[in-house]
Amino acid sequence: MGLFDFLKTKDTVPYEKIYEELSAFTEASLAMPKMNNPFLLDDKNKHAMIFGYFMGVMDYIAQTYQLNEKDILKIRTHYLLKNFTDNDMEQAQELLKYCDDIRDTDDGSNYALRGKLAMKKWVAGGPMAAYAPMGLIKILND
């Protein structure tokens, strides 16, 4: 390691690309459940499933882009603000805490794993990619 290697930073995080990927996958994942129940996000009994699943999606993104904790927090906050809280920062902060609490449960870990695998299929493309967002409806129907 050279004297000035500590000054080097990794490549710039492609935030816009990540936000687009997350938004597209979220929209596709929520489309079918919302058709069945337009008030899905209001059903508190389903929140652990929904947010556990999407935390797994973000885990995949964090792993793929090799994000540090600061970048992960920034992306998670932006994601929740834009997709679930209508840009309400206070609600987003509460939801971040809620998501962390979910992750600490066995069920939440399972939902996160299923979300992570769904996002992996989505990004990989191919014939199965179109079915990847159906992972959420499968969880909700179990």
Backbone as ProteinMPNN parsed JSONL, in Angstrom:
{"seq_chain_A": "MGLFDFLKTKDTVPYEKIYEELSAFTEASLAMPKMNNPFLLDDKNKHAMIFGYFMGVMDYIAQTYQLNEKDILKIRTHYLLKNFTDNDMEQAQELLKYCDDIRDTDDGSNYALRGKLAMKKWVAGGPMAAYAPMGLIKILND", "coords_chain_A": {"N_chain_A": [[0.846, -1.175, 0.0], [0.637, 2.096, -0.949], [1.851, 5.334, 0.064], [-0.109, 7.308, -0.388], [-2.426, 5.887, -0.826], [-4.538, 5.815, 0.923], [-5.968, 8.047, 0.334], [-7.329, 7.492, -1.938], [-10.516, 6.834, -3.262], [-13.289, 4.589, -3.516], [-14.984, 3.804, -6.601], [-17.424, 6.182, -7.632], [-20.599, 6.021, -6.146], [-23.345, 4.817, -7.917], [-25.924, 6.383, -7.497], [-28.365, 7.285, -8.741], [-28.886, 5.272, -10.624], [-29.225, 3.094, -8.91], [-31.453, 3.972, -7.429], [-33.357, 4.023, -9.479], [-33.442, 1.283, -10.195], [-34.374, 0.162, -7.778], [-36.864, 1.478, -7.5], [-38.259, 0.645, -9.814], [-38.369, -2.138, -9.411], [-39.771, -2.232, -7.004], [-42.216, -1.069, -7.711], [-43.109, -2.976, -9.57], [-43.261, -5.21, -7.902], [-45.216, -4.481, -6.042], [-47.433, -4.158, -7.625], [-49.241, -6.348, -8.263], [-50.212, -7.22, -5.656], [-51.431, -4.787, -4.882], [-53.44, -4.572, -6.771], [-55.1, -6.595, -5.953], [-55.675, -5.739, -3.392], [-56.112, -2.588, -2.714], [-55.525, -1.227, -0.413], [-53.369, -2.309, 0.789], [-50.882, -1.463, 1.956], [-51.832, -0.235, 4.182], [-52.59, -2.214, 5.898], [-51.554, -3.284, 8.791], [-50.86, -5.818, 9.655], [-49.54, -6.953, 7.568], [-47.236, -5.536, 7.238], [-44.693, -6.366, 8.277], [-44.026, -8.43, 6.553], [-43.963, -7.124, 4.059], [-42.058, -4.998, 4.392], [-39.87, -6.403, 5.361], [-39.293, -7.986, 3.145], [-38.587, -5.977, 1.245], [-36.344, -4.944, 2.519], [-34.59, -6.99, 2.147], [-34.293, -6.804, -0.604], [-32.88, -4.428, -0.712], [-30.62, -5.294, 0.637], [-29.495, -6.926, -1.276], [-28.811, -5.006, -3.213], [-26.937, -3.497, -1.735], [-24.923, -5.384, -1.376], [-24.243, -6.026, -4.031], [-23.314, -3.581, -5.072], [-21.324, -3.099, -3.312], [-21.572, -1.406, -1.01], [-20.887, 0.97, 1.592], [-21.711, 1.485, 5.09], [-22.67, 4.106, 5.407], [-23.498, 4.812, 2.796], [-25.455, 2.861, 2.431], [-27.359, 3.575, 4.363], [-28.096, 6.092, 3.356], [-29.246, 5.369, 0.884], [-31.3, 3.612, 1.71], [-32.873, 5.401, 3.212], [-33.64, 7.329, 1.264], [-35.013, 5.615, -0.461], [-37.19, 4.692, 1.142], [-38.39, 7.161, 1.691], [-39.257, 7.996, -0.882], [-40.83, 5.852, -1.825], [-42.594, 4.962, 0.17], [-43.332, 6.841, 2.126], [-44.172, 9.248, 1.155], [-42.334, 11.369, 0.967], [-41.964, 12.193, 3.646], [-39.9, 12.893, 6.128], [-39.81, 12.35, 8.886], [-41.561, 10.164, 9.156], [-40.151, 8.385, 7.549], [-37.825, 7.987, 9.064], [-38.915, 6.656, 11.277], [-39.818, 4.397, 9.972], [-37.412, 3.304, 9.088], [-36.322, 2.469, 11.53], [-38.292, 0.609, 12.254], [-37.932, -1.266, 10.176], [-35.36, -2.195, 10.761], [-35.917, -3.435, 13.189], [-37.629, -5.469, 12.31], [-35.88, -7.002, 10.805], [-34.443, -8.263, 12.759], [-35.955, -10.405, 13.556], [-36.923, -13.871, 13.19], [-38.843, -14.442, 11.186], [-38.726, -12.028, 9.766], [-36.097, -12.117, 8.796], [-36.358, -14.252, 7.054], [-38.207, -13.192, 5.199], [-36.629, -11.133, 4.197], [-34.545, -12.579, 3.0], [-35.953, -13.816, 0.938], [-36.727, -11.575, -0.514], [-34.223, -10.64, -1.311], [-33.355, -12.73, -2.975], [-35.312, -12.57, -4.95], [-34.771, -10.05, -6.078], [-32.261, -10.571, -7.097], [-32.874, -12.394, -9.137], [-34.407, -10.712, -10.751], [-32.546, -8.754, -11.588], [-30.762, -10.361, -12.96], [-32.026, -10.942, -15.295], [-33.395, -12.503, -18.244], [-35.7, -15.26, -18.906], [-37.029, -15.764, -16.454], [-36.98, -13.439, -15.033], [-39.179, -11.712, -15.233], [-40.983, -12.855, -13.541], [-39.931, -12.548, -11.046], [-40.709, -10.299, -9.342], [-43.023, -11.309, -8.281], [-42.496, -12.543, -5.969], [-43.195, -11.165, -3.633], [-46.028, -11.265, -3.533], [-46.312, -13.953, -3.172], [-45.295, -14.321, -0.604], [-47.162, -12.821, 0.847], [-49.41, -14.333, 0.414], [-48.89, -16.739, 1.625]], "CA_chain_A": [[0.0, 0.0, 0.0], [1.431, 3.296, -1.076], [1.652, 6.396, 1.037], [-1.325, 8.068, -0.645], [-3.55, 5.001, -1.132], [-5.676, 6.11, 1.791], [-6.722, 9.149, -0.271], [-8.14, 6.976, -3.029], [-11.86, 6.401, -2.886], [-13.839, 3.667, -4.504], [-15.756, 4.479, -7.64], [-18.603, 6.888, -7.169], [-21.793, 5.185, -6.059], [-24.33, 5.253, -8.929], [-27.179, 6.529, -6.755], [-29.543, 7.368, -9.614], [-29.123, 3.932, -11.178], [-29.748, 2.285, -7.806], [-32.816, 4.437, -7.144], [-34.21, 3.565, -10.578], [-33.613, -0.169, -10.045], [-35.239, -0.088, -6.618], [-38.22, 1.957, -7.779], [-38.873, -0.23, -10.816], [-38.662, -3.435, -8.786], [-40.811, -2.006, -5.995], [-43.473, -0.863, -8.429], [-43.52, -4.268, -10.122], [-43.578, -6.112, -6.792], [-46.455, -4.058, -5.388], [-48.533, -4.05, -8.585], [-50.253, -7.39, -8.107], [-50.91, -7.118, -4.367], [-52.276, -3.587, -4.849], [-54.641, -4.849, -7.56], [-55.955, -7.431, -5.101], [-56.062, -4.973, -2.21], [-55.499, -1.257, -2.844], [-55.166, -0.71, 0.911], [-52.377, -3.253, 1.291], [-49.899, -0.838, 2.838], [-52.504, 0.178, 5.413], [-52.805, -3.398, 6.723], [-50.376, -3.417, 9.653], [-50.514, -7.236, 9.772], [-48.698, -7.298, 6.415], [-46.052, -4.673, 7.184], [-43.441, -7.108, 8.484], [-43.751, -9.166, 5.31], [-43.638, -6.179, 2.991], [-40.808, -4.281, 4.619], [-38.804, -7.402, 5.43], [-39.005, -8.326, 1.75], [-37.858, -4.892, 0.597], [-35.019, -4.829, 3.131], [-33.781, -7.98, 1.429], [-33.981, -6.214, -1.908], [-31.79, -3.472, -0.484], [-29.42, -6.07, 0.967], [-28.911, -7.336, -2.557], [-28.195, -3.811, -3.794], [-25.749, -3.163, -0.934], [-23.9, -6.387, -1.664], [-23.858, -5.902, -5.44], [-22.551, -2.348, -5.275], [-20.318, -3.034, -2.245], [-21.815, -0.137, -0.336], [-20.541, 1.085, 3.006], [-22.88, 1.76, 5.936], [-23.171, 5.458, 5.123], [-24.227, 4.754, 1.532], [-26.647, 2.032, 2.653], [-28.335, 4.399, 5.081], [-28.579, 7.114, 2.429], [-30.116, 4.73, -0.101], [-32.508, 3.137, 2.404], [-33.684, 6.568, 3.566], [-34.214, 7.843, 0.019], [-35.963, 4.595, -0.939], [-38.401, 4.741, 1.965], [-39.015, 8.471, 1.473], [-39.896, 8.089, -2.195], [-41.744, 4.76, -2.127], [-43.526, 4.571, 1.221], [-43.703, 7.875, 3.096], [-44.531, 10.482, 0.466], [-41.297, 12.358, 1.302], [-42.057, 12.62, 5.045], [-38.656, 12.43, 6.756], [-40.097, 11.785, 10.212], [-42.102, 8.825, 8.914], [-39.07, 7.566, 7.008], [-36.962, 7.619, 10.187], [-39.647, 5.635, 12.036], [-39.843, 3.196, 9.153], [-36.06, 2.726, 9.148], [-36.244, 1.761, 12.815], [-39.187, -0.539, 12.136], [-37.288, -2.237, 9.292], [-34.264, -2.809, 11.521], [-36.537, -4.333, 14.164], [-38.12, -6.632, 11.565], [-34.727, -7.798, 10.387], [-33.961, -9.019, 13.914], [-36.835, -11.535, 13.828], [-36.744, -15.0, 12.272], [-39.7, -14.232, 10.023], [-38.186, -10.904, 9.01], [-34.91, -12.596, 8.082], [-36.856, -15.079, 5.954], [-38.759, -12.292, 4.188], [-35.493, -10.43, 3.592], [-33.86, -13.525, 2.115], [-36.796, -13.994, -0.244], [-36.609, -10.337, -1.287], [-32.883, -10.607, -1.889], [-33.333, -13.684, -4.084], [-36.176, -12.03, -6.011], [-34.039, -8.97, -6.755], [-31.175, -11.215, -7.84], [-33.483, -12.914, -10.371], [-34.835, -9.555, -11.542], [-31.366, -8.129, -12.184], [-30.12, -11.318, -13.855], [-32.711, -10.939, -16.581], [-33.791, -13.805, -18.753], [-37.134, -15.568, -18.886], [-37.587, -15.795, -15.105], [-36.928, -12.102, -14.429], [-40.519, -11.122, -15.172], [-41.703, -13.465, -12.422], [-39.242, -12.246, -9.786], [-41.471, -9.444, -8.429], [-44.132, -12.057, -7.691], [-42.061, -13.046, -4.671], [-43.933, -10.499, -2.566], [-47.388, -11.793, -3.453], [-46.182, -15.309, -2.62], [-45.154, -14.151, 0.856], [-48.425, -12.328, 1.385], [-50.421, -15.384, 0.306], [-48.491, -17.935, 2.413]], "C_chain_A": [[0.886, 1.23, 0.0], [1.045, 4.337, -0.046], [0.314, 7.114, 0.841], [-2.532, 7.198, -0.996], [-4.77, 5.302, -0.267], [-6.532, 7.253, 1.231], [-7.628, 8.678, -1.414], [-9.504, 6.576, -2.485], [-12.346, 5.418, -3.933], [-14.617, 4.469, -5.535], [-16.988, 5.129, -7.021], [-19.803, 5.955, -7.194], [-22.82, 5.701, -7.069], [-25.731, 5.362, -8.317], [-28.404, 6.512, -7.661], [-29.892, 6.014, -10.211], [-29.744, 3.027, -10.111], [-31.188, 2.678, -7.503], [-33.793, 3.959, -8.218], [-34.484, 2.071, -10.472], [-34.576, -0.485, -8.91], [-36.678, 0.333, -6.888], [-38.942, 1.048, -8.765], [-39.259, -1.572, -10.196], [-39.779, -3.307, -7.758], [-42.173, -1.853, -6.665], [-44.001, -2.185, -8.983], [-43.955, -5.23, -9.016], [-44.907, -5.769, -6.133], [-47.668, -4.05, -6.321], [-49.619, -5.09, -8.347], [-50.951, -7.338, -6.75], [-51.83, -5.905, -4.281], [-53.538, -3.774, -5.69], [-55.636, -5.661, -6.73], [-56.498, -6.651, -3.917], [-55.391, -3.603, -2.277], [-55.057, -0.651, -1.513], [-54.116, -1.582, 1.592], [-51.41, -2.617, 2.284], [-50.515, -0.347, 4.137], [-52.728, -0.98, 6.377], [-51.538, -3.681, 7.539], [-49.951, -4.869, 9.837], [-49.581, -7.683, 8.652], [-47.385, -6.517, 6.377], [-44.743, -5.436, 7.353], [-43.048, -7.858, 7.218], [-43.245, -8.217, 4.227], [-42.267, -5.537, 3.21], [-39.625, -5.226, 4.821], [-38.334, -7.77, 4.03], [-38.165, -7.232, 1.09], [-36.509, -4.605, 1.256], [-34.071, -5.838, 2.497], [-33.378, -7.496, 0.054], [-32.818, -5.236, -1.756], [-30.504, -4.165, -0.053], [-28.703, -6.509, -0.308], [-28.175, -6.158, -3.21], [-26.899, -3.468, -3.058], [-24.604, -4.113, -1.239], [-23.365, -6.212, -3.088], [-22.958, -4.699, -5.677], [-21.478, -2.135, -4.215], [-20.39, -1.699, -1.505], [-21.353, -0.165, 1.109], [-21.802, 1.465, 3.783], [-23.507, 3.13, 5.661], [-24.006, 5.464, 3.846], [-25.517, 3.944, 1.674], [-27.729, 2.852, 3.339], [-28.934, 5.465, 4.162], [-29.574, 6.51, 1.437], [-31.405, 4.234, 0.548], [-33.441, 4.299, 2.738], [-34.378, 7.128, 2.332], [-35.295, 6.896, -0.493], [-37.279, 4.655, -0.164], [-39.14, 6.066, 1.788], [-39.835, 8.486, 0.181], [-40.991, 7.045, -2.404], [-42.819, 4.503, -1.078], [-43.987, 5.702, 2.141], [-44.072, 9.212, 2.455], [-43.632, 11.649, 0.897], [-41.406, 12.941, 2.708], [-40.866, 12.034, 5.813], [-38.907, 11.797, 8.115], [-40.64, 10.36, 10.079], [-41.017, 7.885, 8.408], [-38.131, 7.102, 8.12], [-37.619, 6.521, 11.041], [-39.651, 4.314, 11.277], [-38.477, 2.521, 9.095], [-35.885, 1.91, 10.425], [-37.084, 0.49, 12.773], [-38.549, -1.644, 11.286], [-36.125, -2.938, 9.988], [-34.802, -3.792, 12.555], [-37.041, -5.605, 13.5], [-36.972, -7.572, 11.24], [-34.212, -8.695, 11.528], [-34.85, -10.209, 14.27], [-36.554, -12.651, 12.827], [-37.577, -14.824, 11.009], [-39.163, -13.119, 9.144], [-36.958, -11.291, 8.214], [-35.314, -13.443, 6.879], [-37.414, -14.2, 4.831], [-37.637, -11.557, 3.45], [-34.747, -11.339, 2.618], [-34.65, -13.708, 0.821], [-36.772, -12.745, -1.13], [-35.27, -10.242, -2.002], [-32.798, -11.54, -3.104], [-34.191, -13.196, -5.254], [-35.443, -10.938, -6.789], [-32.901, -9.541, -7.595], [-31.709, -11.762, -9.168], [-33.859, -11.774, -11.31], [-33.648, -8.961, -12.295], [-30.702, -9.05, -13.198], [-30.764, -11.335, -15.236], [-33.097, -12.347, -16.994], [-35.276, -14.058, -18.563], [-37.773, -15.539, -17.498], [-37.64, -14.414, -14.448], [-38.309, -11.483, -14.276], [-41.325, -11.663, -13.996], [-41.11, -13.118, -11.063], [-40.061, -11.359, -8.848], [-42.66, -10.149, -7.776], [-43.751, -12.66, -6.338], [-42.836, -12.428, -3.519], [-45.335, -11.065, -2.429], [-47.368, -13.216, -2.887], [-46.074, -15.252, -1.096], [-46.496, -13.77, 1.465], [-49.52, -13.395, 1.346], [-50.088, -16.643, 1.092], [-49.32, -18.034, 3.679]], "O_chain_A": [[1.77, 1.381, 0.843], [0.023, 4.215, 0.629], [-0.328, 7.49, 1.822], [-3.56, 7.723, -1.423], [-5.904, 5.069, -0.683], [-7.691, 7.405, 1.616], [-8.567, 9.371, -1.804], [-9.616, 6.044, -1.38], [-11.884, 5.413, -5.074], [-14.872, 5.66, -5.357], [-17.513, 4.664, -6.009], [-19.997, 5.196, -8.144], [-23.132, 6.892, -7.078], [-26.606, 4.538, -8.587], [-29.373, 5.805, -7.383], [-31.065, 5.652, -10.293], [-30.682, 2.281, -10.393], [-32.047, 1.813, -7.338], [-34.912, 3.545, -7.913], [-35.623, 1.635, -10.638], [-35.485, -1.3, -9.065], [-37.61, -0.389, -6.535], [-40.112, 0.72, -8.566], [-40.355, -2.078, -10.435], [-40.637, -4.184, -7.659], [-43.16, -2.443, -6.226], [-45.192, -2.478, -8.878], [-44.917, -5.979, -9.186], [-45.642, -6.661, -5.711], [-48.804, -3.946, -5.859], [-50.795, -4.743, -8.24], [-52.18, -7.407, -6.7], [-52.898, -5.983, -3.674], [-54.585, -3.21, -5.372], [-56.846, -5.445, -6.796], [-57.63, -6.866, -3.484], [-54.216, -3.476, -1.93], [-54.304, 0.322, -1.489], [-53.996, -1.588, 2.817], [-51.151, -3.185, 3.345], [-49.795, -0.07, 5.097], [-53.024, -0.757, 7.551], [-50.574, -4.25, 7.027], [-48.788, -5.129, 10.146], [-48.9, -8.7, 8.787], [-46.514, -6.815, 5.56], [-43.78, -5.169, 6.633], [-41.872, -7.91, 6.859], [-42.237, -8.476, 3.571], [-41.422, -5.538, 2.314], [-38.494, -4.877, 4.483], [-37.135, -7.853, 3.764], [-37.152, -7.521, 0.453], [-35.615, -4.069, 0.602], [-32.883, -5.561, 2.331], [-32.262, -7.743, -0.402], [-31.892, -5.221, -2.567], [-29.412, -3.677, -0.345], [-27.476, -6.466, -0.401], [-27.055, -6.307, -3.697], [-25.882, -3.181, -3.689], [-23.451, -3.695, -1.347], [-22.154, -6.249, -3.306], [-21.961, -4.789, -6.393], [-20.798, -1.108, -4.216], [-19.404, -0.971, -1.395], [-21.42, -1.2, 1.772], [-22.843, 1.734, 3.185], [-24.729, 3.28, 5.682], [-25.09, 6.047, 3.811], [-26.548, 4.303, 1.104], [-28.89, 2.819, 2.931], [-30.14, 5.708, 4.191], [-30.63, 7.09, 1.187], [-32.487, 4.419, -0.007], [-34.655, 4.194, 2.567], [-35.584, 7.375, 2.359], [-36.367, 7.335, -0.909], [-38.355, 4.667, -0.761], [-40.37, 6.094, 1.741], [-40.979, 8.941, 0.17], [-41.978, 7.318, -3.086], [-43.846, 3.897, -1.384], [-44.959, 5.522, 2.875], [-44.264, 10.203, 3.161], [-44.103, 12.756, 1.155], [-40.981, 14.073, 2.937], [-40.83, 10.84, 6.108], [-38.271, 10.799, 8.456], [-40.222, 9.461, 10.809], [-40.973, 6.718, 8.797], [-37.691, 5.952, 8.121], [-36.954, 5.578, 11.471], [-39.504, 3.245, 11.87], [-38.396, 1.294, 9.057], [-35.363, 0.795, 10.395], [-36.639, -0.574, 13.205], [-38.621, -2.821, 11.641], [-35.932, -4.141, 9.818], [-34.218, -4.854, 12.774], [-36.901, -6.696, 14.053], [-37.088, -8.789, 11.387], [-33.621, -9.747, 11.285], [-34.529, -10.952, 15.197], [-36.014, -12.407, 11.748], [-37.086, -15.029, 9.898], [-39.145, -13.243, 7.919], [-36.789, -10.846, 7.079], [-34.694, -13.364, 5.819], [-37.13, -14.433, 3.656], [-37.692, -11.383, 2.233], [-34.362, -10.905, 1.532], [-34.072, -13.748, -0.265], [-36.795, -12.852, -2.357], [-35.197, -9.816, -3.154], [-32.234, -11.174, -4.135], [-33.829, -13.391, -6.415], [-35.492, -10.908, -8.019], [-32.618, -9.041, -8.684], [-31.065, -11.609, -10.206], [-33.653, -11.863, -12.521], [-33.734, -8.697, -13.494], [-30.14, -8.58, -14.187], [-30.126, -11.698, -16.224], [-33.116, -13.265, -16.174], [-36.016, -13.182, -18.116], [-38.977, -15.304, -17.396], [-38.284, -14.248, -13.411], [-38.576, -10.799, -13.288], [-42.244, -11.002, -13.512], [-41.734, -13.375, -10.034], [-40.108, -11.639, -7.65], [-43.237, -9.632, -6.819], [-44.599, -13.224, -5.646], [-43.107, -13.103, -2.527], [-45.787, -11.321, -1.312], [-48.304, -13.628, -2.201], [-46.696, -16.048, -0.392], [-46.912, -14.333, 2.478], [-50.449, -13.364, 2.153], [-50.933, -17.53, 1.212], [-49.136, -18.962, 4.466]]}, "name": "protein", "num_of_chains": 1, "seq": "MGLFDFLKTKDTVPYEKIYEELSAFTEASLAMPKMNNPFLLDDKNKHAMIFGYFMGVMDYIAQTYQLNEKDILKIRTHYLLKNFTDNDMEQAQELLKYCDDIRDTDDGSNYALRGKLAMKKWVAGGPMAAYAPMGLIKILND"}
